Amino acid sequence: MLRDNDLGHMIKAGPSLYPHQWSWDAAFVAIGLAQLSVPRAIAELRTVLAGQWRTGMLPHIIFSDEPGYFPDFDDWGTAVAPALPAGVHSSGICQPPVHAIALELVLQQARRCGGEDLQVAEEFAAEALRRLTRWHEWLSTARGYADVVEIHHGWESGMDNSPRWDEVYAGVKVSRRLEFARMDLNHADASERPSDEEYQRYITLIEQMKSVQFDDVRVKEVLDFRVTDVFMAAILVLAAESLTRIAEDLGQADVATTERARAERTRAGVLATIDPVTGLCRDFDINAQRWLSTESMGGFAAVLMGGDDAETQRQREILLGERWCGHPEMAFPLPPSVSLDSPQLRPREYWRGPVWPVMNWLFAWTALRSGHREDALAWRLAGLDQLRDLSFGEYYEPRTNETLGSPQQSWSAMAAIDWLT
Ligand code: 2M8
């Protein structure tokens, strides 16, 4: 399946709906690819890093030559951005920084294989270190806010239409209705995708960014969408910890020190967002200066980071409990994007309720990492069961396990490969 989605230098996120390379998809996919071919996994990460903007940002999409996706390179208009490197065709926003985590796991696999794989992987790691440090640094400076990370579009979170962002999107002023064709609806049922109203706001934000040539400073003055993302910040903590270990192995003590400090600072920032009533982490609407308490998978940022603090334990119990994975109506005891008991639940609609195999993998991996082997095993077994019909859906209906969105989604296959090897 991954071979079918492979364009040589990049794996399409999905065969028809997503014919390009997405940043965090590629990082996840590289983890699975390493089990099949270490050099191919490295090639995937190399393509991601080659798209790095002059500012340090890793863009969320690197476009292939395949048609059929909206918004494409021309629609984004990033050619006007002074920070776009020559020859790169990319979008103008980012996605969660899974890349250093992927590099660490690729290196681990290369060590198991030894020989040429190890040599190639170590050479690549030495090269990648500087770019990954610049990427993390950009997230903590250009996008640093209250020791977590600020995002400028729901697409940056990767959880595009999660109810987490509803209040923020309500403040996005669509001053003139934009004309465009929703190519995604050629490949997925409209009931499983964001609405037209949501797309008006998504594209309005691109227009706002374009008006200031995607400049990191000026964009903050014109954007209707500025919000911190605790889930992304928790991923930055994990990635900075991975980069610390990689740097130590490569004898780069200064990088290790910087990344360790980044992980500590960001971890404290994420823990400081916890709502004392619900126990979940909260995002913060920067323009409106208010906390966003909508309950969603994003609230489990502390579980993701791991650690022994009481808050993390409390979140773990909530996640495993009857409102979430342990809900009696769940087809499998896996983390849904929104609780089945939430008034915001829309069980077929994208990030508003379905279960996402790649998130199952992420939660299982972080559980293993933080010593909760029993959680990791339970999620792995249920996650594999969910994928048993080999359709490798992008997401699944939480009660019936119906396959939704794009079939043959690359990162869903990655979860199966990693769990089975
Ligand atoms: C989805 O997002 C894209 C926009 O970036 C889309 O709907 O067109 C999200 O699930 C995102 O997290 C993912 O990276 C991307 C490709 O799988 O699809």
PDB file of N, CA, C and O and ligand atoms in Angstrom, residues 13 18 22 24-25 60 69 95 155 158-160 193 199 350-351 356 394 409 411, ligand 1:
ATOM      1  N   ALA A  13       0.101  11.424   1.269  1.00  0.00           N
ATOM      2  CA  ALA A  13      -0.596  11.139   2.535  1.00  0.00           C
ATOM      3  C   ALA A  13      -1.767  10.185   2.294  1.00  0.00           C
ATOM      4  O   ALA A  13      -2.081   9.332   3.119  1.00  0.00           O
ATOM      5  N   TYR A  18      -5.304  13.163  -0.885  1.00  0.00           N
ATOM      6  CA  TYR A  18      -4.103  13.903  -0.413  1.00  0.00           C
ATOM      7  C   TYR A  18      -2.880  13.554  -1.268  1.00  0.00           C
ATOM      8  O   TYR A  18      -1.989  12.821  -0.812  1.00  0.00           O
ATOM      9  N   TRP A  22       2.477  15.599   3.377  1.00  0.00           N
ATOM     10  CA  TRP A  22       2.122  16.402   4.560  1.00  0.00           C
ATOM     11  C   TRP A  22       3.203  16.187   5.609  1.00  0.00           C
ATOM     12  O   TRP A  22       3.726  15.070   5.776  1.00  0.00           O
ATOM     13  N   TRP A  24       3.482  16.219   9.124  1.00  0.00           N
ATOM     14  CA  TRP A  24       3.508  15.250  10.222  1.00  0.00           C
ATOM     15  C   TRP A  24       3.159  13.856   9.739  1.00  0.00           C
ATOM     16  O   TRP A  24       3.618  12.873  10.302  1.00  0.00           O
ATOM     17  N   ASP A  25       2.390  13.752   8.632  1.00  0.00           N
ATOM     18  CA  ASP A  25       2.160  12.428   8.043  1.00  0.00           C
ATOM     19  C   ASP A  25       3.497  11.800   7.665  1.00  0.00           C
ATOM     20  O   ASP A  25       3.749  10.617   7.937  1.00  0.00           O
ATOM     21  N   HIS A  60       3.675  22.757   6.084  1.00  0.00           N
ATOM     22  CA  HIS A  60       2.773  21.623   6.328  1.00  0.00           C
ATOM     23  C   HIS A  60       2.529  20.759   5.108  1.00  0.00           C
ATOM     24  O   HIS A  60       2.278  19.577   5.243  1.00  0.00           O
ATOM     25  N   TYR A  69      -5.832  18.619  -5.705  1.00  0.00           N
ATOM     26  CA  TYR A  69      -6.025  19.016  -4.302  1.00  0.00           C
ATOM     27  C   TYR A  69      -6.221  20.523  -4.233  1.00  0.00           C
ATOM     28  O   TYR A  69      -5.560  21.286  -4.936  1.00  0.00           O
ATOM     29  N   GLN A  95       2.896  22.156  10.826  1.00  0.00           N
ATOM     30  CA  GLN A  95       2.126  21.104  11.502  1.00  0.00           C
ATOM     31  C   GLN A  95       2.927  20.613  12.710  1.00  0.00           C
ATOM     32  O   GLN A  95       4.093  20.987  12.873  1.00  0.00           O
ATOM     33  N   TRP A 155      -5.508  23.985  10.512  1.00  0.00           N
ATOM     34  CA  TRP A 155      -4.693  23.013   9.763  1.00  0.00           C
ATOM     35  C   TRP A 155      -3.330  22.803  10.421  1.00  0.00           C
ATOM     36  O   TRP A 155      -2.712  21.764  10.245  1.00  0.00           O
ATOM     37  N   GLY A 158      -3.302  20.022  12.827  1.00  0.00           N
ATOM     38  CA  GLY A 158      -3.529  18.701  12.251  1.00  0.00           C
ATOM     39  C   GLY A 158      -4.914  18.173  12.580  1.00  0.00           C
ATOM     40  O   GLY A 158      -5.376  17.200  12.014  1.00  0.00           O
ATOM     41  N   MET A 159      -5.605  18.832  13.531  1.00  0.00           N
ATOM     42  CA  MET A 159      -6.965  18.405  13.918  1.00  0.00           C
ATOM     43  C   MET A 159      -7.952  19.439  13.391  1.00  0.00           C
ATOM     44  O   MET A 159      -8.774  19.993  14.138  1.00  0.00           O
ATOM     45  N   ASP A 160      -7.872  19.671  12.103  1.00  0.00           N
ATOM     46  CA  ASP A 160      -8.476  20.810  11.412  1.00  0.00           C
ATOM     47  C   ASP A 160      -9.786  21.361  11.981  1.00  0.00           C
ATOM     48  O   ASP A 160      -9.886  22.508  12.331  1.00  0.00           O
ATOM     49  N   ARG A 193     -16.512  15.398   5.970  1.00  0.00           N
ATOM     50  CA  ARG A 193     -15.502  16.451   5.793  1.00  0.00           C
ATOM     51  C   ARG A 193     -15.967  17.755   6.447  1.00  0.00           C
ATOM     52  O   ARG A 193     -17.135  17.887   6.784  1.00  0.00           O
ATOM     53  N   TYR A 199     -14.696  25.936   5.343  1.00  0.00           N
ATOM     54  CA  TYR A 199     -13.699  26.189   4.283  1.00  0.00           C
ATOM     55  C   TYR A 199     -13.582  27.673   3.947  1.00  0.00           C
ATOM     56  O   TYR A 199     -12.503  28.156   3.641  1.00  0.00           O
ATOM     57  N   TYR A 350     -14.857  13.595  10.655  1.00  0.00           N
ATOM     58  CA  TYR A 350     -13.472  14.047  10.661  1.00  0.00           C
ATOM     59  C   TYR A 350     -12.920  14.145  12.086  1.00  0.00           C
ATOM     60  O   TYR A 350     -12.935  13.165  12.813  1.00  0.00           O
ATOM     61  N   TRP A 351     -12.459  15.317  12.519  1.00  0.00           N
ATOM     62  CA  TRP A 351     -11.862  15.408  13.859  1.00  0.00           C
ATOM     63  C   TRP A 351     -12.893  15.719  14.944  1.00  0.00           C
ATOM     64  O   TRP A 351     -12.550  16.144  16.026  1.00  0.00           O
ATOM     65  N   TRP A 356      -8.892   7.825  15.122  1.00  0.00           N
ATOM     66  CA  TRP A 356      -7.834   7.956  14.115  1.00  0.00           C
ATOM     67  C   TRP A 356      -6.701   6.969  14.417  1.00  0.00           C
ATOM     68  O   TRP A 356      -6.034   7.113  15.473  1.00  0.00           O
ATOM     69  N   GLU A 394      -8.669   6.528   6.893  1.00  0.00           N
ATOM     70  CA  GLU A 394      -8.087   7.708   7.526  1.00  0.00           C
ATOM     71  C   GLU A 394      -8.626   7.820   8.959  1.00  0.00           C
ATOM     72  O   GLU A 394      -7.896   8.100   9.892  1.00  0.00           O
ATOM     73  N   GLN A 409      -4.916   5.249   3.633  1.00  0.00           N
ATOM     74  CA  GLN A 409      -4.220   6.435   4.149  1.00  0.00           C
ATOM     75  C   GLN A 409      -2.857   5.990   4.681  1.00  0.00           C
ATOM     76  O   GLN A 409      -2.761   5.107   5.534  1.00  0.00           O
ATOM     77  N   TRP A 411      -0.540   7.011   6.809  1.00  0.00           N
ATOM     78  CA  TRP A 411      -0.139   6.915   8.210  1.00  0.00           C
ATOM     79  C   TRP A 411      -0.927   5.852   8.980  1.00  0.00           C
ATOM     80  O   TRP A 411      -0.484   5.425  10.044  1.00  0.00           O
TER      81      TRP A 411
HETATM   82  C1  2M8 B   1      -5.994  16.607   7.026  1.00  0.00           C
HETATM   83  O1  2M8 B   1      -5.770  17.976   6.688  1.00  0.00           O
HETATM   84  C2  2M8 B   1      -5.738  18.501   5.352  1.00  0.00           C
HETATM   85  C3  2M8 B   1      -5.304  19.953   5.435  1.00  0.00           C
HETATM   86  O2  2M8 B   1      -4.008  20.031   5.942  1.00  0.00           O
HETATM   87  C4  2M8 B   1      -7.071  18.445   4.628  1.00  0.00           C
HETATM   88  O3  2M8 B   1      -8.107  18.135   5.233  1.00  0.00           O
HETATM   89  O4  2M8 B   1      -7.076  18.724   3.425  1.00  0.00           O
HETATM   90  C5  2M8 B   1      -5.691  16.460   8.536  1.00  0.00           C
HETATM   91  O5  2M8 B   1      -6.167  15.243   9.040  1.00  0.00           O
HETATM   92  C6  2M8 B   1      -4.191  16.572   8.791  1.00  0.00           C
HETATM   93  O6  2M8 B   1      -3.898  16.299  10.133  1.00  0.00           O
HETATM   94  C7  2M8 B   1      -3.402  15.631   7.894  1.00  0.00           C
HETATM   95  O7  2M8 B   1      -2.031  15.870   8.056  1.00  0.00           O
HETATM   96  C8  2M8 B   1      -3.793  15.775   6.414  1.00  0.00           C
HETATM   97  C9  2M8 B   1      -3.178  14.688   5.527  1.00  0.00           C
HETATM   98  O8  2M8 B   1      -3.405  13.413   6.078  1.00  0.00           O
HETATM   99  O9  2M8 B   1      -5.219  15.710   6.258  1.00  0.00           O
END
